[in-house]
Amino acid sequence: MEGDRFQLIGCIGTGNTSRGLRIQAAADATKVIGGEFSGNTAGQVDDGGTNSTFVKTTGYVNEAQIESASLTLDSTGSKTALIPHGLSKAPTLKQCVPHLIRETAVTDPVFGFLWVETVDATNVGVRARVTTASATGGATFRIGVNIKV
């Protein structure tokens, strides 16, 4: 598909030797609502376009809520994690919204920053800086990321 503002509703692209759907690089604002794109040999969807939107499609994952493993709060410094996202397309940095998840009930640590550092086709890399450590030994937190591609 090549063009602007195409809208596909309830399309099925399954069992192909290529992909279920291919959106060309020149396409802008393609909207895919419903449908199924699974069981294709070369992959489900090749979205080369810009500003594509997928809503309630089977075989194409464009939203995720992910979180890191436990990170320590009882020491200062940068805490980093690489988190698999499971999306069908690599997100951009702007599409990833990080947040802190408190695991240990403490209120004394202080954070200098929290950000998404890297994104690729598989993972999201996050970093938080603990500037004041918790006095509670073994205190932990996680970094969560909400993503919508």
mmCIF file with all atom_site columns, C-alpha atoms in Angstrom:
data_model
loop_
_atom_site.group_PDB
_atom_site.id
_atom_site.type_symbol
_atom_site.label_atom_id
_atom_site.label_alt_id
_atom_site.label_comp_id
_atom_site.label_asym_id
_atom_site.label_entity_id
_atom_site.label_seq_id
_atom_site.pdbx_PDB_ins_code
_atom_site.Cartn_x
_atom_site.Cartn_y
_atom_site.Cartn_z
_atom_site.occupancy
_atom_site.B_iso_or_equiv
_atom_site.pdbx_formal_charge
_atom_site.auth_seq_id
_atom_site.auth_comp_id
_atom_site.auth_asym_id
_atom_site.auth_atom_id
_atom_site.pdbx_PDB_model_num
ATOM 1   C CA . MET A 1 1   ? 0.000   0.000   0.000  1.00 0.00 ? 1   MET A CA 1
ATOM 2   C CA . GLU A 1 2   ? 1.376   3.380   -1.000 1.00 0.00 ? 2   GLU A CA 1
ATOM 3   C CA . GLY A 1 3   ? -0.488  6.617   -0.441 1.00 0.00 ? 3   GLY A CA 1
ATOM 4   C CA . ASP A 1 4   ? -1.850  8.794   2.324  1.00 0.00 ? 4   ASP A CA 1
ATOM 5   C CA . ARG A 1 5   ? -4.720  8.272   4.762  1.00 0.00 ? 5   ARG A CA 1
ATOM 6   C CA . PHE A 1 6   ? -5.760  4.772   3.683  1.00 0.00 ? 6   PHE A CA 1
ATOM 7   C CA . GLN A 1 7   ? -8.173  3.067   6.034  1.00 0.00 ? 7   GLN A CA 1
ATOM 8   C CA . LEU A 1 8   ? -8.424  -0.736  6.193  1.00 0.00 ? 8   LEU A CA 1
ATOM 9   C CA . ILE A 1 9   ? -11.266 -2.230  8.198  1.00 0.00 ? 9   ILE A CA 1
ATOM 10  C CA . GLY A 1 10  ? -11.494 -5.938  9.017  1.00 0.00 ? 10  GLY A CA 1
ATOM 11  C CA . CYS A 1 11  ? -8.878  -7.110  6.509  1.00 0.00 ? 11  CYS A CA 1
ATOM 12  C CA . ILE A 1 12  ? -7.387  -10.589 6.716  1.00 0.00 ? 12  ILE A CA 1
ATOM 13  C CA . GLY A 1 13  ? -3.852  -11.397 5.592  1.00 0.00 ? 13  GLY A CA 1
ATOM 14  C CA . THR A 1 14  ? -2.995  -14.897 6.835  1.00 0.00 ? 14  THR A CA 1
ATOM 15  C CA . GLY A 1 15  ? -1.013  -17.881 5.595  1.00 0.00 ? 15  GLY A CA 1
ATOM 16  C CA . ASN A 1 16  ? 1.035   -15.978 3.006  1.00 0.00 ? 16  ASN A CA 1
ATOM 17  C CA . THR A 1 17  ? 4.584   -16.809 1.936  1.00 0.00 ? 17  THR A CA 1
ATOM 18  C CA . SER A 1 18  ? 5.384   -13.113 2.377  1.00 0.00 ? 18  SER A CA 1
ATOM 19  C CA . ARG A 1 19  ? 3.675   -10.800 4.897  1.00 0.00 ? 19  ARG A CA 1
ATOM 20  C CA . GLY A 1 20  ? 0.048   -10.273 5.803  1.00 0.00 ? 20  GLY A CA 1
ATOM 21  C CA . LEU A 1 21  ? 0.216   -6.520  5.108  1.00 0.00 ? 21  LEU A CA 1
ATOM 22  C CA . ARG A 1 22  ? 2.899   -4.264  3.668  1.00 0.00 ? 22  ARG A CA 1
ATOM 23  C CA . ILE A 1 23  ? 2.730   -0.501  4.070  1.00 0.00 ? 23  ILE A CA 1
ATOM 24  C CA . GLN A 1 24  ? 5.204   1.331   1.815  1.00 0.00 ? 24  GLN A CA 1
ATOM 25  C CA . ALA A 1 25  ? 7.549   4.077   3.041  1.00 0.00 ? 25  ALA A CA 1
ATOM 26  C CA . ALA A 1 26  ? 5.626   6.747   1.084  1.00 0.00 ? 26  ALA A CA 1
ATOM 27  C CA . ALA A 1 27  ? 2.381   5.976   2.958  1.00 0.00 ? 27  ALA A CA 1
ATOM 28  C CA . ASP A 1 28  ? 1.319   8.382   5.696  1.00 0.00 ? 28  ASP A CA 1
ATOM 29  C CA . ALA A 1 29  ? -1.450  8.056   8.294  1.00 0.00 ? 29  ALA A CA 1
ATOM 30  C CA . THR A 1 30  ? -2.630  4.561   7.335  1.00 0.00 ? 30  THR A CA 1
ATOM 31  C CA . LYS A 1 31  ? -5.307  3.324   9.732  1.00 0.00 ? 31  LYS A CA 1
ATOM 32  C CA . VAL A 1 32  ? -5.911  -0.418  10.229 1.00 0.00 ? 32  VAL A CA 1
ATOM 33  C CA . ILE A 1 33  ? -8.996  -1.252  12.281 1.00 0.00 ? 33  ILE A CA 1
ATOM 34  C CA . GLY A 1 34  ? -9.696  -4.865  13.169 1.00 0.00 ? 34  GLY A CA 1
ATOM 35  C CA . GLY A 1 35  ? -8.543  -7.776  11.083 1.00 0.00 ? 35  GLY A CA 1
ATOM 36  C CA . GLU A 1 36  ? -5.953  -10.502 11.352 1.00 0.00 ? 36  GLU A CA 1
ATOM 37  C CA . PHE A 1 37  ? -2.373  -10.675 10.150 1.00 0.00 ? 37  PHE A CA 1
ATOM 38  C CA . SER A 1 38  ? -0.892  -13.944 11.420 1.00 0.00 ? 38  SER A CA 1
ATOM 39  C CA . GLY A 1 39  ? 0.692   -17.150 10.149 1.00 0.00 ? 39  GLY A CA 1
ATOM 40  C CA . ASN A 1 40  ? 2.709   -15.460 7.403  1.00 0.00 ? 40  ASN A CA 1
ATOM 41  C CA . THR A 1 41  ? 6.158   -16.812 6.540  1.00 0.00 ? 41  THR A CA 1
ATOM 42  C CA . ALA A 1 42  ? 8.098   -13.512 6.353  1.00 0.00 ? 42  ALA A CA 1
ATOM 43  C CA . GLY A 1 43  ? 6.270   -11.802 9.232  1.00 0.00 ? 43  GLY A CA 1
ATOM 44  C CA . GLN A 1 44  ? 2.871   -10.362 9.997  1.00 0.00 ? 44  GLN A CA 1
ATOM 45  C CA . VAL A 1 45  ? 3.078   -6.673  9.027  1.00 0.00 ? 45  VAL A CA 1
ATOM 46  C CA . ASP A 1 46  ? 5.806   -4.638  7.326  1.00 0.00 ? 46  ASP A CA 1
ATOM 47  C CA . ASP A 1 47  ? 4.994   -1.084  8.361  1.00 0.00 ? 47  ASP A CA 1
ATOM 48  C CA . GLY A 1 48  ? 7.413   1.164   6.501  1.00 0.00 ? 48  GLY A CA 1
ATOM 49  C CA . GLY A 1 49  ? 5.006   4.098   6.568  1.00 0.00 ? 49  GLY A CA 1
ATOM 50  C CA . THR A 1 50  ? 4.760   7.002   8.971  1.00 0.00 ? 50  THR A CA 1
ATOM 51  C CA . ASN A 1 51  ? 2.022   7.663   11.529 1.00 0.00 ? 51  ASN A CA 1
ATOM 52  C CA . SER A 1 52  ? 0.326   4.292   10.974 1.00 0.00 ? 52  SER A CA 1
ATOM 53  C CA . THR A 1 53  ? -2.356  3.313   13.487 1.00 0.00 ? 53  THR A CA 1
ATOM 54  C CA . PHE A 1 54  ? -3.407  -0.244  14.358 1.00 0.00 ? 54  PHE A CA 1
ATOM 55  C CA . VAL A 1 55  ? -6.495  -0.881  16.474 1.00 0.00 ? 55  VAL A CA 1
ATOM 56  C CA . LYS A 1 56  ? -7.668  -4.321  17.625 1.00 0.00 ? 56  LYS A CA 1
ATOM 57  C CA . THR A 1 57  ? -5.712  -6.354  15.109 1.00 0.00 ? 57  THR A CA 1
ATOM 58  C CA . THR A 1 58  ? -4.638  -9.952  15.647 1.00 0.00 ? 58  THR A CA 1
ATOM 59  C CA . GLY A 1 59  ? -1.001  -10.666 14.846 1.00 0.00 ? 59  GLY A CA 1
ATOM 60  C CA . TYR A 1 60  ? 0.218   -7.081  15.251 1.00 0.00 ? 60  TYR A CA 1
ATOM 61  C CA . VAL A 1 61  ? 1.213   -5.769  18.672 1.00 0.00 ? 61  VAL A CA 1
ATOM 62  C CA . ASN A 1 62  ? 1.445   -1.986  18.968 1.00 0.00 ? 62  ASN A CA 1
ATOM 63  C CA . GLU A 1 63  ? 0.941   -1.383  22.695 1.00 0.00 ? 63  GLU A CA 1
ATOM 64  C CA . ALA A 1 64  ? 2.783   -2.685  25.744 1.00 0.00 ? 64  ALA A CA 1
ATOM 65  C CA . GLN A 1 65  ? 3.108   -2.116  29.464 1.00 0.00 ? 65  GLN A CA 1
ATOM 66  C CA . ILE A 1 66  ? 6.452   -3.521  30.503 1.00 0.00 ? 66  ILE A CA 1
ATOM 67  C CA . GLU A 1 67  ? 8.642   -3.399  33.592 1.00 0.00 ? 67  GLU A CA 1
ATOM 68  C CA . SER A 1 68  ? 12.223  -4.099  34.569 1.00 0.00 ? 68  SER A CA 1
ATOM 69  C CA . ALA A 1 69  ? 13.496  -6.626  37.052 1.00 0.00 ? 69  ALA A CA 1
ATOM 70  C CA . SER A 1 70  ? 14.052  -5.347  40.605 1.00 0.00 ? 70  SER A CA 1
ATOM 71  C CA . LEU A 1 71  ? 16.642  -2.587  41.012 1.00 0.00 ? 71  LEU A CA 1
ATOM 72  C CA . THR A 1 72  ? 18.296  -1.523  44.281 1.00 0.00 ? 72  THR A CA 1
ATOM 73  C CA . LEU A 1 73  ? 17.304  1.594   46.204 1.00 0.00 ? 73  LEU A CA 1
ATOM 74  C CA . ASP A 1 74  ? 19.790  1.227   49.079 1.00 0.00 ? 74  ASP A CA 1
ATOM 75  C CA . SER A 1 75  ? 22.716  2.578   47.030 1.00 0.00 ? 75  SER A CA 1
ATOM 76  C CA . THR A 1 76  ? 23.241  5.676   44.903 1.00 0.00 ? 76  THR A CA 1
ATOM 77  C CA . GLY A 1 77  ? 24.106  5.841   41.220 1.00 0.00 ? 77  GLY A CA 1
ATOM 78  C CA . SER A 1 78  ? 22.624  4.945   37.857 1.00 0.00 ? 78  SER A CA 1
ATOM 79  C CA . LYS A 1 79  ? 20.311  1.945   37.722 1.00 0.00 ? 79  LYS A CA 1
ATOM 80  C CA . THR A 1 80  ? 19.794  0.532   34.238 1.00 0.00 ? 80  THR A CA 1
ATOM 81  C CA . ALA A 1 81  ? 17.674  -2.190  32.696 1.00 0.00 ? 81  ALA A CA 1
ATOM 82  C CA . LEU A 1 82  ? 17.073  -3.637  29.252 1.00 0.00 ? 82  LEU A CA 1
ATOM 83  C CA . ILE A 1 83  ? 13.432  -4.712  28.936 1.00 0.00 ? 83  ILE A CA 1
ATOM 84  C CA . PRO A 1 84  ? 11.973  -6.809  26.071 1.00 0.00 ? 84  PRO A CA 1
ATOM 85  C CA . HIS A 1 85  ? 8.912   -5.030  24.632 1.00 0.00 ? 85  HIS A CA 1
ATOM 86  C CA . GLY A 1 86  ? 7.287   -7.693  22.403 1.00 0.00 ? 86  GLY A CA 1
ATOM 87  C CA . LEU A 1 87  ? 6.048   -5.133  19.864 1.00 0.00 ? 87  LEU A CA 1
ATOM 88  C CA . SER A 1 88  ? 5.695   -5.772  16.147 1.00 0.00 ? 88  SER A CA 1
ATOM 89  C CA . LYS A 1 89  ? 7.618   -2.579  15.335 1.00 0.00 ? 89  LYS A CA 1
ATOM 90  C CA . ALA A 1 90  ? 10.408  -0.772  17.151 1.00 0.00 ? 90  ALA A CA 1
ATOM 91  C CA . PRO A 1 91  ? 9.036   2.188   19.098 1.00 0.00 ? 91  PRO A CA 1
ATOM 92  C CA . THR A 1 92  ? 10.596  5.632   19.074 1.00 0.00 ? 92  THR A CA 1
ATOM 93  C CA . LEU A 1 93  ? 11.910  7.237   22.252 1.00 0.00 ? 93  LEU A CA 1
ATOM 94  C CA . LYS A 1 94  ? 8.905   9.595   22.270 1.00 0.00 ? 94  LYS A CA 1
ATOM 95  C CA . GLN A 1 95  ? 6.469   6.653   22.238 1.00 0.00 ? 95  GLN A CA 1
ATOM 96  C CA . CYS A 1 96  ? 7.927   5.226   25.482 1.00 0.00 ? 96  CYS A CA 1
ATOM 97  C CA . VAL A 1 97  ? 6.757   6.741   28.768 1.00 0.00 ? 97  VAL A CA 1
ATOM 98  C CA . PRO A 1 98  ? 8.762   5.567   31.802 1.00 0.00 ? 98  PRO A CA 1
ATOM 99  C CA . HIS A 1 99  ? 7.586   5.537   35.418 1.00 0.00 ? 99  HIS A CA 1
ATOM 100 C CA . LEU A 1 100 ? 8.819   4.293   38.781 1.00 0.00 ? 100 LEU A CA 1
ATOM 101 C CA . ILE A 1 101 ? 7.255   1.305   40.537 1.00 0.00 ? 101 ILE A CA 1
ATOM 102 C CA . ARG A 1 102 ? 7.944   1.122   44.260 1.00 0.00 ? 102 ARG A CA 1
ATOM 103 C CA . GLU A 1 103 ? 8.437   -2.441  45.516 1.00 0.00 ? 103 GLU A CA 1
ATOM 104 C CA . THR A 1 104 ? 9.577   -1.656  49.056 1.00 0.00 ? 104 THR A CA 1
ATOM 105 C CA . ALA A 1 105 ? 7.444   0.756   51.090 1.00 0.00 ? 105 ALA A CA 1
ATOM 106 C CA . VAL A 1 106 ? 10.037  3.500   51.622 1.00 0.00 ? 106 VAL A CA 1
ATOM 107 C CA . THR A 1 107 ? 9.832   7.245   51.074 1.00 0.00 ? 107 THR A CA 1
ATOM 108 C CA . ASP A 1 108 ? 13.412  8.364   51.695 1.00 0.00 ? 108 ASP A CA 1
ATOM 109 C CA . PRO A 1 109 ? 15.191  7.739   48.349 1.00 0.00 ? 109 PRO A CA 1
ATOM 110 C CA . VAL A 1 110 ? 15.595  10.666  45.943 1.00 0.00 ? 110 VAL A CA 1
ATOM 111 C CA . PHE A 1 111 ? 15.849  10.307  42.166 1.00 0.00 ? 111 PHE A CA 1
ATOM 112 C CA . GLY A 1 112 ? 17.836  12.659  39.939 1.00 0.00 ? 112 GLY A CA 1
ATOM 113 C CA . PHE A 1 113 ? 16.305  11.513  36.648 1.00 0.00 ? 113 PHE A CA 1
ATOM 114 C CA . LEU A 1 114 ? 14.375  8.756   34.897 1.00 0.00 ? 114 LEU A CA 1
ATOM 115 C CA . TRP A 1 115 ? 14.450  8.247   31.147 1.00 0.00 ? 115 TRP A CA 1
ATOM 116 C CA . VAL A 1 116 ? 14.259  5.863   28.245 1.00 0.00 ? 116 VAL A CA 1
ATOM 117 C CA . GLU A 1 117 ? 17.790  5.631   26.923 1.00 0.00 ? 117 GLU A CA 1
ATOM 118 C CA . THR A 1 118 ? 17.575  3.272   23.930 1.00 0.00 ? 118 THR A CA 1
ATOM 119 C CA . VAL A 1 119 ? 14.986  1.491   21.799 1.00 0.00 ? 119 VAL A CA 1
ATOM 120 C CA . ASP A 1 120 ? 15.370  -1.182  19.152 1.00 0.00 ? 120 ASP A CA 1
ATOM 121 C CA . ALA A 1 121 ? 13.313  -3.896  17.476 1.00 0.00 ? 121 ALA A CA 1
ATOM 122 C CA . THR A 1 122 ? 13.395  -6.036  20.633 1.00 0.00 ? 122 THR A CA 1
ATOM 123 C CA . ASN A 1 123 ? 14.192  -4.007  23.760 1.00 0.00 ? 123 ASN A CA 1
ATOM 124 C CA . VAL A 1 124 ? 13.764  -0.729  25.603 1.00 0.00 ? 124 VAL A CA 1
ATOM 125 C CA . GLY A 1 125 ? 16.744  0.479   27.637 1.00 0.00 ? 125 GLY A CA 1
ATOM 126 C CA . VAL A 1 126 ? 15.928  2.581   30.715 1.00 0.00 ? 126 VAL A CA 1
ATOM 127 C CA . ARG A 1 127 ? 17.983  4.449   33.300 1.00 0.00 ? 127 ARG A CA 1
ATOM 128 C CA . ALA A 1 128 ? 17.223  6.051   36.665 1.00 0.00 ? 128 ALA A CA 1
ATOM 129 C CA . ARG A 1 129 ? 19.681  7.855   38.936 1.00 0.00 ? 129 ARG A CA 1
ATOM 130 C CA . VAL A 1 130 ? 19.315  7.409   42.670 1.00 0.00 ? 130 VAL A CA 1
ATOM 131 C CA . THR A 1 131 ? 20.879  10.529  44.231 1.00 0.00 ? 131 THR A CA 1
ATOM 132 C CA . THR A 1 132 ? 19.915  9.739   47.826 1.00 0.00 ? 132 THR A CA 1
ATOM 133 C CA . ALA A 1 133 ? 19.765  6.066   48.777 1.00 0.00 ? 133 ALA A CA 1
ATOM 134 C CA . SER A 1 134 ? 17.144  4.541   51.042 1.00 0.00 ? 134 SER A CA 1
ATOM 135 C CA . ALA A 1 135 ? 18.241  3.849   54.608 1.00 0.00 ? 135 ALA A CA 1
ATOM 136 C CA . THR A 1 136 ? 16.313  0.566   54.387 1.00 0.00 ? 136 THR A CA 1
ATOM 137 C CA . GLY A 1 137 ? 18.712  -2.190  53.373 1.00 0.00 ? 137 GLY A CA 1
ATOM 138 C CA . GLY A 1 138 ? 17.466  -4.312  50.468 1.00 0.00 ? 138 GLY A CA 1
ATOM 139 C CA . ALA A 1 139 ? 14.886  -1.733  49.325 1.00 0.00 ? 139 ALA A CA 1
ATOM 140 C CA . THR A 1 140 ? 13.982  -2.156  45.650 1.00 0.00 ? 140 THR A CA 1
ATOM 141 C CA . PHE A 1 141 ? 12.036  -0.584  42.820 1.00 0.00 ? 141 PHE A CA 1
ATOM 142 C CA . ARG A 1 142 ? 11.275  -1.316  39.172 1.00 0.00 ? 142 ARG A CA 1
ATOM 143 C CA . ILE A 1 143 ? 11.064  0.873   36.108 1.00 0.00 ? 143 ILE A CA 1
ATOM 144 C CA . GLY A 1 144 ? 7.866   0.538   34.113 1.00 0.00 ? 144 GLY A CA 1
ATOM 145 C CA . VAL A 1 145 ? 7.346   1.738   30.554 1.00 0.00 ? 145 VAL A CA 1
ATOM 146 C CA . ASN A 1 146 ? 4.051   2.339   28.751 1.00 0.00 ? 146 ASN A CA 1
ATOM 147 C CA . ILE A 1 147 ? 4.431   2.148   24.982 1.00 0.00 ? 147 ILE A CA 1
ATOM 148 C CA . LYS A 1 148 ? 2.028   2.916   22.159 1.00 0.00 ? 148 LYS A CA 1
ATOM 149 C CA . VAL A 1 149 ? 3.421   2.726   18.633 1.00 0.00 ? 149 VAL A CA 1
#
